[in-house]
Structures are given as structure tokens and as C-alpha cells.
XYZ file of C-alpha atoms in Angstrom:
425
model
C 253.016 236.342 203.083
C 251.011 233.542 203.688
C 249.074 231.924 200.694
C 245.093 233.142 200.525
C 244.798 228.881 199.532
C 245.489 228.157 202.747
C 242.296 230.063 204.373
C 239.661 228.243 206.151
C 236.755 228.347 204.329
C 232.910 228.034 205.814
C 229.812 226.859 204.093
C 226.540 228.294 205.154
C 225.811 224.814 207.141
C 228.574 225.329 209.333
C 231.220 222.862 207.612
C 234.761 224.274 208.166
C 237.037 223.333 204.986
C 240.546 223.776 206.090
C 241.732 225.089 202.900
C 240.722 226.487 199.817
C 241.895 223.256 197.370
C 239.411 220.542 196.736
C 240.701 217.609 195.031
C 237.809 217.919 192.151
C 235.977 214.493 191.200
C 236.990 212.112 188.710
C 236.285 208.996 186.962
C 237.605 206.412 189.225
C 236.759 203.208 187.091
C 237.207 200.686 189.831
C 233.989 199.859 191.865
C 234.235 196.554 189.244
C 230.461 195.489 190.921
C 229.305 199.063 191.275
C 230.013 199.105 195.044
C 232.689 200.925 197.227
C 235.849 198.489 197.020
C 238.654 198.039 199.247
C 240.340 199.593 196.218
C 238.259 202.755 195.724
C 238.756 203.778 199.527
C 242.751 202.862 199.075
C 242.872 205.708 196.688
C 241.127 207.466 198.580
C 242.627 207.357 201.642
C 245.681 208.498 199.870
C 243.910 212.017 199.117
C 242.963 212.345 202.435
C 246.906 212.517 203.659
C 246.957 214.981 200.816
C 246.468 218.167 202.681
C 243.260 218.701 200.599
C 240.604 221.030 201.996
C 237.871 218.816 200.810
C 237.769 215.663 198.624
C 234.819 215.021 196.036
C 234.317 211.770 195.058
C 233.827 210.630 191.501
C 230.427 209.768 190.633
C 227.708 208.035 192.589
C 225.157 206.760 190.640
C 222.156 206.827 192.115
C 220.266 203.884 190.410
C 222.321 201.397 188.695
C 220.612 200.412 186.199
C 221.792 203.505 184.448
C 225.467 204.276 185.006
C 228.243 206.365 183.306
C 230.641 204.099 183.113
C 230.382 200.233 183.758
C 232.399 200.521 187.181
C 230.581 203.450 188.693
C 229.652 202.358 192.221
C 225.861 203.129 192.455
C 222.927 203.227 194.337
C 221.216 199.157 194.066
C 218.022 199.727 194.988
C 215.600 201.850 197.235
C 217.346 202.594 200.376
C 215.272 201.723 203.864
C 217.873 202.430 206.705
C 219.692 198.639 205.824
C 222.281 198.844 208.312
C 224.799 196.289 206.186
C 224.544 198.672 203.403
C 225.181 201.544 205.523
C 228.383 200.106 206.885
C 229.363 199.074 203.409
C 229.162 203.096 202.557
C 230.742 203.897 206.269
C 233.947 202.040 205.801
C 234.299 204.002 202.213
C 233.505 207.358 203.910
C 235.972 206.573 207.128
C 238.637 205.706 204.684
C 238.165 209.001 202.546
C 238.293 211.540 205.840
C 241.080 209.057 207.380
C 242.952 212.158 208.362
C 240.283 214.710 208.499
C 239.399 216.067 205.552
C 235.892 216.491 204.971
C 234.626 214.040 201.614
C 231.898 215.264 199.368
C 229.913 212.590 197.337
C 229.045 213.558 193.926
C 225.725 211.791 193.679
C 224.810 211.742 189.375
C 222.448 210.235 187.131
C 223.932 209.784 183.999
C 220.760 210.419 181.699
C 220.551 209.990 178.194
C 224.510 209.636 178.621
C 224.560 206.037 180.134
C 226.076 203.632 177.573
C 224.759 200.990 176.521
C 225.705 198.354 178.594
C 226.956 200.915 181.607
C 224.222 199.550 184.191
C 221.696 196.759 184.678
C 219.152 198.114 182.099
C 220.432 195.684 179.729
C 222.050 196.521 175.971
C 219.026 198.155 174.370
C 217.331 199.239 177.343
C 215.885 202.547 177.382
C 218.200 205.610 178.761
C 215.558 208.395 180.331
C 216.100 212.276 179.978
C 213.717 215.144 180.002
C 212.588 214.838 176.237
C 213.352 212.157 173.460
C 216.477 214.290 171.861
C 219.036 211.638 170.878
C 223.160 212.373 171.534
C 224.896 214.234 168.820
C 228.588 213.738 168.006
C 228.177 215.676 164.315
C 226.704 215.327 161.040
C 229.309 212.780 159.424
C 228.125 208.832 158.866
C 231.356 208.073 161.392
C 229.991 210.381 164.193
C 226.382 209.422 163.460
C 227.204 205.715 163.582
C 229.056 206.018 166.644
C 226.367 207.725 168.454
C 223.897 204.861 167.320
C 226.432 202.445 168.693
C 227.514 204.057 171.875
C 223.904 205.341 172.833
C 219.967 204.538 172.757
C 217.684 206.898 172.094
C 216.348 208.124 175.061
C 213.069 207.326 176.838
C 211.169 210.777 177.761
C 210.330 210.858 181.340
C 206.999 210.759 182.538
C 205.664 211.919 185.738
C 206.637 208.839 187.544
C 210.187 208.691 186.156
C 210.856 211.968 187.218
C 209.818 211.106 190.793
C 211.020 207.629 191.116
C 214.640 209.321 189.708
C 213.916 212.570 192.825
C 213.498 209.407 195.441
C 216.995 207.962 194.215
C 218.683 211.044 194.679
C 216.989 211.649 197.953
C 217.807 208.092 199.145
C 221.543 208.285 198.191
C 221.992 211.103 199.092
C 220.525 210.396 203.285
C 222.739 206.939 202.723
C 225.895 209.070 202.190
C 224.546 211.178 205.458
C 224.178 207.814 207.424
C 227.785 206.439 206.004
C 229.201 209.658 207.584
C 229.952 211.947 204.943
C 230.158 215.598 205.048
C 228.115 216.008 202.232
C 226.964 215.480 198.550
C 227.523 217.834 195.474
C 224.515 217.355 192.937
C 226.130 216.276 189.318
C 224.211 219.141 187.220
C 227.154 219.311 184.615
C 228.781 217.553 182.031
C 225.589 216.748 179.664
C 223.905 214.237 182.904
C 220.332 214.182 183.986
C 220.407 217.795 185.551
C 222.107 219.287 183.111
C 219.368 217.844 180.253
C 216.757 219.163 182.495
C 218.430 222.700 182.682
C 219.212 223.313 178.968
C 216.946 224.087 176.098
C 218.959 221.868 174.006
C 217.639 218.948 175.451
C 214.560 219.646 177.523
C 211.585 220.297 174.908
C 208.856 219.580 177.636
C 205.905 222.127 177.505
C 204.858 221.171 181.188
C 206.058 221.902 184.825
C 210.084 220.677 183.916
C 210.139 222.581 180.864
C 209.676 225.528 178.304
C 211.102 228.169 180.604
C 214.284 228.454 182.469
C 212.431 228.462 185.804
C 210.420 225.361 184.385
C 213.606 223.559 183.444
C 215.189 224.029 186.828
C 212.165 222.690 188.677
C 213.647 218.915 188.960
C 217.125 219.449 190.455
C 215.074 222.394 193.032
C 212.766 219.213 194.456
C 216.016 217.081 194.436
C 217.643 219.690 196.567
C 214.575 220.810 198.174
C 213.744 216.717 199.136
C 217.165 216.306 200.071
C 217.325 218.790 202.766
C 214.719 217.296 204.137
C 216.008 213.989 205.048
C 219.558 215.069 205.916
C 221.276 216.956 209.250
C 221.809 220.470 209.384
C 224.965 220.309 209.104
C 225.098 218.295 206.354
C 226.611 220.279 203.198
C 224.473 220.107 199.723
C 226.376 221.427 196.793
C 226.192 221.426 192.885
C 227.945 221.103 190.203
C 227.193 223.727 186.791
C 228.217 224.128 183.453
C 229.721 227.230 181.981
C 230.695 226.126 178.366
C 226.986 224.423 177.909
C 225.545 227.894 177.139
C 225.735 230.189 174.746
C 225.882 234.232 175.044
C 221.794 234.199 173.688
C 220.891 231.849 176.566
C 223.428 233.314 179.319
C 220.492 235.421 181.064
C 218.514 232.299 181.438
C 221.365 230.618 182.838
C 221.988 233.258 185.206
C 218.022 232.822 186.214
C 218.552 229.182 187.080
C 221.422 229.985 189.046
C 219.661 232.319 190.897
C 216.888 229.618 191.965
C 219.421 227.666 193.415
C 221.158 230.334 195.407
C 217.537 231.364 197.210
C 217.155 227.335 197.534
C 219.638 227.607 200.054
C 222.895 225.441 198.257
C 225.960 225.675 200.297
C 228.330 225.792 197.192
C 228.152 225.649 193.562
C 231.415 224.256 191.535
C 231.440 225.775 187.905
C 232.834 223.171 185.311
C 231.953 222.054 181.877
C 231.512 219.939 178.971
C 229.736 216.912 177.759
C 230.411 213.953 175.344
C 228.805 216.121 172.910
C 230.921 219.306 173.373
C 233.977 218.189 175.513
C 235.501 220.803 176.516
C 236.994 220.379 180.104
C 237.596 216.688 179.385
C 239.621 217.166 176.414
C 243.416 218.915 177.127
C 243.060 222.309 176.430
C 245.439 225.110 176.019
C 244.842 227.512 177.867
C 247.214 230.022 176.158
C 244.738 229.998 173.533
C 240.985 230.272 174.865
C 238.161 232.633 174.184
C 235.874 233.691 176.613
C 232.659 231.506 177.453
C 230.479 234.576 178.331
C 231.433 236.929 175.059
C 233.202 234.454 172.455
C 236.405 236.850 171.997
C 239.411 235.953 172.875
C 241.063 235.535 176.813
C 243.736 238.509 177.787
C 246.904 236.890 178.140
C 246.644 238.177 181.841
C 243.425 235.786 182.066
C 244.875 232.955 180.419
C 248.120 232.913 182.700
C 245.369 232.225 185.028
C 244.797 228.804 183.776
C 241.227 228.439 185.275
C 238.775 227.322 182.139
C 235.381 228.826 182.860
C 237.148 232.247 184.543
C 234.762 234.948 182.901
C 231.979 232.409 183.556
C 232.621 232.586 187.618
C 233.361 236.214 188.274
C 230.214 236.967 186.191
C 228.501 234.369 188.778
C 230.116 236.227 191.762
C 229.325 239.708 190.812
C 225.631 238.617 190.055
C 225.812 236.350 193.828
C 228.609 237.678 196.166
C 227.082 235.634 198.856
C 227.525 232.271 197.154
C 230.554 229.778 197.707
C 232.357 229.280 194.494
C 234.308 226.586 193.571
C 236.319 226.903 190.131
C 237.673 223.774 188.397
C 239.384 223.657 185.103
C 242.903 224.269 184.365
C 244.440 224.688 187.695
C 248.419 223.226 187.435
C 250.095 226.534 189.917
C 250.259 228.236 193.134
C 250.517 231.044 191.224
C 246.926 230.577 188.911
C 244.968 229.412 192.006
C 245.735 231.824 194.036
C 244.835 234.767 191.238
C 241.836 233.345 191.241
C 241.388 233.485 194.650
C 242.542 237.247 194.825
C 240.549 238.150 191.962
C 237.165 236.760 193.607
C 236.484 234.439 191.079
C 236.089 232.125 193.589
C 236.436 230.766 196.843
C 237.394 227.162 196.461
C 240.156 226.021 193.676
C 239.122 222.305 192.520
C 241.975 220.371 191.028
C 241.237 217.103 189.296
C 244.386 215.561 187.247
C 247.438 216.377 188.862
C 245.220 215.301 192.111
C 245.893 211.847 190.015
C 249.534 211.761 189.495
C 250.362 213.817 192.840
C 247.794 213.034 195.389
C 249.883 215.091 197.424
C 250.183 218.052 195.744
C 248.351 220.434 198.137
C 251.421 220.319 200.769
C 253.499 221.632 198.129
C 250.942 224.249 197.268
C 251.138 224.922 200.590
C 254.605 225.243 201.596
C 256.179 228.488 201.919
C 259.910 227.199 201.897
C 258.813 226.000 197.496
C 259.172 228.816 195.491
C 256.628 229.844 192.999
C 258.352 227.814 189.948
C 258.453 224.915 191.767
C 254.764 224.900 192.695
C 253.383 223.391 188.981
C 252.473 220.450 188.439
C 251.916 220.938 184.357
C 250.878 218.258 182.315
C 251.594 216.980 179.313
C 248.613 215.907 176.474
C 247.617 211.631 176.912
C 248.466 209.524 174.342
C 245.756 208.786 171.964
C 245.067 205.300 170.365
C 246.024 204.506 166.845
C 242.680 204.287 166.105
C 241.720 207.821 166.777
C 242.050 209.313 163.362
C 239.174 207.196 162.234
C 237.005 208.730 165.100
C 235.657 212.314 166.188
C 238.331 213.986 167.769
C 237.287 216.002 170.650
C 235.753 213.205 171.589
C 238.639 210.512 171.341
C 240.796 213.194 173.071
C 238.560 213.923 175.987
C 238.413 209.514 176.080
C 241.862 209.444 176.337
C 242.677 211.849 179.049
C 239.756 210.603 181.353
C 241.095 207.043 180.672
C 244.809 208.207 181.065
C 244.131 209.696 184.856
C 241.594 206.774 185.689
C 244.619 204.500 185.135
C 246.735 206.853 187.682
C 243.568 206.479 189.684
C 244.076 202.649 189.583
C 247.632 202.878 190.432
C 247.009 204.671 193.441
C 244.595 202.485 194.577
C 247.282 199.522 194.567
C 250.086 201.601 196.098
C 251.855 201.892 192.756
C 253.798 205.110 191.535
C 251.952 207.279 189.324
C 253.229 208.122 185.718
C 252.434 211.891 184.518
C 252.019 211.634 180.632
C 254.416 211.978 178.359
C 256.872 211.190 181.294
C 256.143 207.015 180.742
């Protein structure tokens, strides 16, 4: 019988997908002037021989003087129609559908989460977010040292941030649609800009962007709503949630702001999750031994042989919005787990970051009727950690580790080199 994963799949602005695997985005760590290299489209090109359905990028930054890493390629300044900057982008986005799979930009500010020195801001120049709420890594003088040294406290946004920080979204995003992309996913995950905006946690504002869940979504609905705007038809707009950000007393709210975006007219929405604060698809997780992000008890076995992460979390999403496109990532490594995902309408599209990294690839063997089931994995083993790491908070050193591990298989890719699965060096 032939795989449900290898079903077209058609977003509501008329993109066809040709399958139902998305190589999910991840921290490249090569655009060494914060521009699309030669080297970033190498890599690239190599997903799009893949056999993926789609391919999101890693993060676009749109204004970089505030980056999440220092080799994010980024947005330099207010976009005008330049035509050498829109080749620049062009020969990035030809390389990335070389063989015809549509590329999906994942345009991101990084927030109160830009480190010092990740942009041109300068050491001790201000980071923005919604309200003045520093990062948190715990209570102990290590973690609160750390967080001094790794982060400012953040600048809260006035009126004109928040609509100079709208324009750089909407520019980057009609630069991507210029370059020749099939679309951008808005980064509203992982403890960035959005994802301040969206959370109680870390938007305290008592005005328009804040103080009720409708309130707090208002800034990525103008980024979405502007965006439209400026971009084709056809052009696909998706975004990027949490799960694991929200707790079972704020789930309702959640479910609001979700709702908002669905009558806004988003073509998908990818559930992930985690921050540097609470890292908990960036760290390697078990997933033999989860609990469930909607109730807090603990995952059937039957669920967890599912691998996805932030299961519950989707089908809860698709019961609430059967119209919406899903995309799950999180814990994907099987044939077997994607497609009971698929069959159990969690979701629609699977998104697979890290053994995208060491097997860019590994779609055709997903795909292949003539592998049997066992031979369709692609499990990973935990990255080594530094000797340092005891010293230092551990979920976040761990999470550190594996996005630097697959970066470096990222890197290797890029120059043609043969990837090393950890644990396997």
C-alpha cells in the first residue's frame, strides 16, 4: 500500500507540496557576513535532490542588527526593490528549489533572545521585546550570571519599534517573494519576538499588544495581515507555534490566538517548541518517557512509539481547526511514526530537522516501497557535550550541544563532506 507521506499536499494559496515531509529549519551557522553564501545554497541544494516535499530554511533575520546567532544571514537594511540585492536572494532561492521543491523562508526576529554581540547593535546594545522582562535560566548565581553575560536586558518597544520591526518583516518577507521563493513561515516559536508578544510570560503591556490574548496576538496579525499585502497570491504565508510554551491554565488562551490566525487566512501553521529558557525540542529528548503538553500526565506507550513531541498539542489543534494545514515537528526518526501521525490526523505535513542533517536524503528512503519498515529509521544518538558542561545549566548546555552538533553536519554538507551521525564519529 502506498505510504499516506507520499500524498500531494495543497495549501489554501494554491502551492502543490509533492509530499508530506518538510525538511524542518535549522540553525545553519554559515552566512559568516549575514548574507546568503555560496556555502548556504550548497547545502541547500543538496536538500533539494532530497525528495523533500518542501524545504524551510533556517532563520532569516529580518534586521541585523539583532540576530540569533552571529552567522544568521539577515535582512541589512530597508528594502526598496534594489535589484543587486534581489539577485543576491535569487541565486540562494534557485539553488534551494534546484530540482523542484518548493523552499519556505523562515523570516525571525530574535527579540530579547539576540546575544550580545549576535548583530550590529553592538555588545551592550539594547535587545527589544514587548515588555522589559529579562531572560531566565534559574535562580542559582551560575544561571543568573550566565544570563547577565549571554543577554541584555531588554528595551520595551514603543510604538515606533513595533512598526519599524512590522516594516522589516514586511520588507523581507516581499524580498524573499522577488528572489523567487514559494513562501515564508513567520518564526512565532522558540522564545523570539512573536512568541514574547504571544505569551503572558513576557508581554506585560496594558495597551493594544497586550493584557489579553487577542491583545497579545495583535503584532504577528499586522505582520501577516501587511505581508499579504505586498506579496502574490500565490505566495504561501505560514507560522511557526509553540506547544510546550504554555501551560494547561493558559491553554484556552492559546487556543484563542490560534484561532485569530486561522480566520487571518495562514496557509499552514508548524507546531514546535522550546526556548533558551525552557529547551525542550532543542535538547535530545526521549521520547519513551514524555508527558503530555496539554494535561501533564504521562504519554501512552502507543503515543510515544509515535515519536512526534508536541502530539496531544496538534490533534487538540486539529479537532479545534480541521480546516487548517498542520505541520508537526519534533521527534520524527521512522516511516513508521510519521506516517501514524499522518493516519491519526495529527497533521498533515511531517517536518524533520536532524536526520535532514546527517541524511539529506532521507525522504527517498522514506519513500521507497522496496525498504522495509526497520530499515526506514534514521535514530540518533545524544551529541557530545563539552567538558565544561557540568559547571553550566544543563538543559541548556544540552540543547547548545545538539544545535551545534547538526550545524556542524550542516557545514559539512555545505562543502561536500560526509556527514557523521553522533556517537557514530
Amino acid at each position: 500500500m502506498l505510504s499516506p507521506l507520499a500524498d500531494p499536499v495543497k495549501l489554501p494559496c494554491g502551492l502543490v507540496l509533492p509530499n508530506r515531509l518538510s525538511k524542518a529549519a535549522m540553525a545553519e551557522r554559515i552566512a559568516r557576513d549575514n548574507k546568503p553564501s555560496k556555502n548556504l545554497a550548497d547545502a541547500y541544494e543538496q536538500w533539494s535532490r532530497g525528495g523533500w516535499g518542501s524545504i524551510l530554511t533556517g532563520n532569516v533575520q529580518v534586521d541585523v542588527n539583532h540576530l540569533g546567532t552571529p552567522f544568521d544571514p539577515a535582512l541589512h537594511s530597508e528594502y526598496t526593490g534594489q535589484t543587486d540585492l534581489v539577485a543576491e536572494w535569487k541565486a540562494y532561492a534557485d539553488r534551494c528549489q534546484k530540482h523542484g521543491t518548493p523552499a519556505i523562508v523562515q523570516i525571525c526576529h530574535p527579540g530579547r533572545q539576540s546575544f550580545r554581540g549576535a548583530g550590529s547593535r553592538g555588545i551592550f546594545g539594547d535587545t527589544l521585546a514587548p515588555s522589559a522582562v529579562p531572560m531566565n535560566l534559574g535562580d542559582g548565581l551560575i544561571e543568573r550570571l550566565l544570563a547577565c553575560l549571554v543577554w541584555t536586558t531588554p528595551r520595551e518597544m514603543s510604538r515606533a519599534d513595533i512598526e519599524g520591526v512590522i516594516r522589516q518583516f514586511v520588507d523581507t518577507a516581499r524580498l524573499m517573494a522577488d528572489a523567487g521563493f514559494s513562501g515564508v513561515e513567520i518564526h512565532g516559536a522558540h522564545g523570539y519576538l512573536i512568541d514574547q508578544f504571544l505569551n503572558s510570560k513576557t508581554n506585560l503591556r496594558t495597551d493594544e499588544y497586550g493584557g489579553t490574548p487577542a491583545k497579545r496576538a495583535r503584532f504577528v496579525l499586522e505582520i501577516l495581515t501587511e505581508i499579504r499585502k505586498v506579496v502574490p497570491a500565490t505566495f504561501c504565508i505560514g507560522i511557526k507555534l509553540n506547544s510546550a510554551d504554555h501551560s494547561s491554565a493558559t491553554f484556552e488562551e492559546t487556543m484563542t490566538q490560534i484561532g485569530l490566525l486561522v480566520d487571518a487566512g495562514i496557509d499552514f501553521m508548524e507546531i514546535s517548541g522550546g526556548s533558551y529558557e525552557d529547551p525542550v525540542m532543542m535538547a535530545h529528548r526521549d521520547p519513551q518517557n514524555e508527558t503530555s503538553e496539554v494535561n501533564h500526565e504521562p504519554k501512552s506507550k502507543r503515543t510515544a512509539a509515535r515519536e512526534a513531541f508536541f502530539l496531544e498539542f496538534a490533534k487538540e489543534v486539529r479537532k479545534r481547526y480541521p480546516g487548517l494545514v498542520l505541520m508537526l515537528t519534533g521527534g520524527f526518526r521512522s516511516r513508521v511514526g510519521a506516517e501514524s501521525a499522518i493516519r491519526d490526523g495529527a497533521c498533515d505535513l511531517v517536518g524533520i530537522g536532524r536526520p535532514a542533517a546527517v541524511e539529506p536524503g532521507f525522504p527517498l528512503r522514506l519513500l521507497d516501497e522496496s525498504i522495509e519498515d526497520e530499515e526506514a529509521v534514521c535514530y540518533l544518538n545524544k551529541a557530545p557535550t563539552p567538558f565544561y558542561a557540568r559547571w553550566l545549566p544543563r538543559a541548556l548546555i544540552g540543547a547548545g550541544a545538539e544545535s551545534s552538533y547538526y550545524a556542524c553536519q550542516i557545514q559539512r554538507l555545505a562543502k561536500g563532506l560526509a556527514t557523521i551521525a553522533p556517537g557514530l564519529s
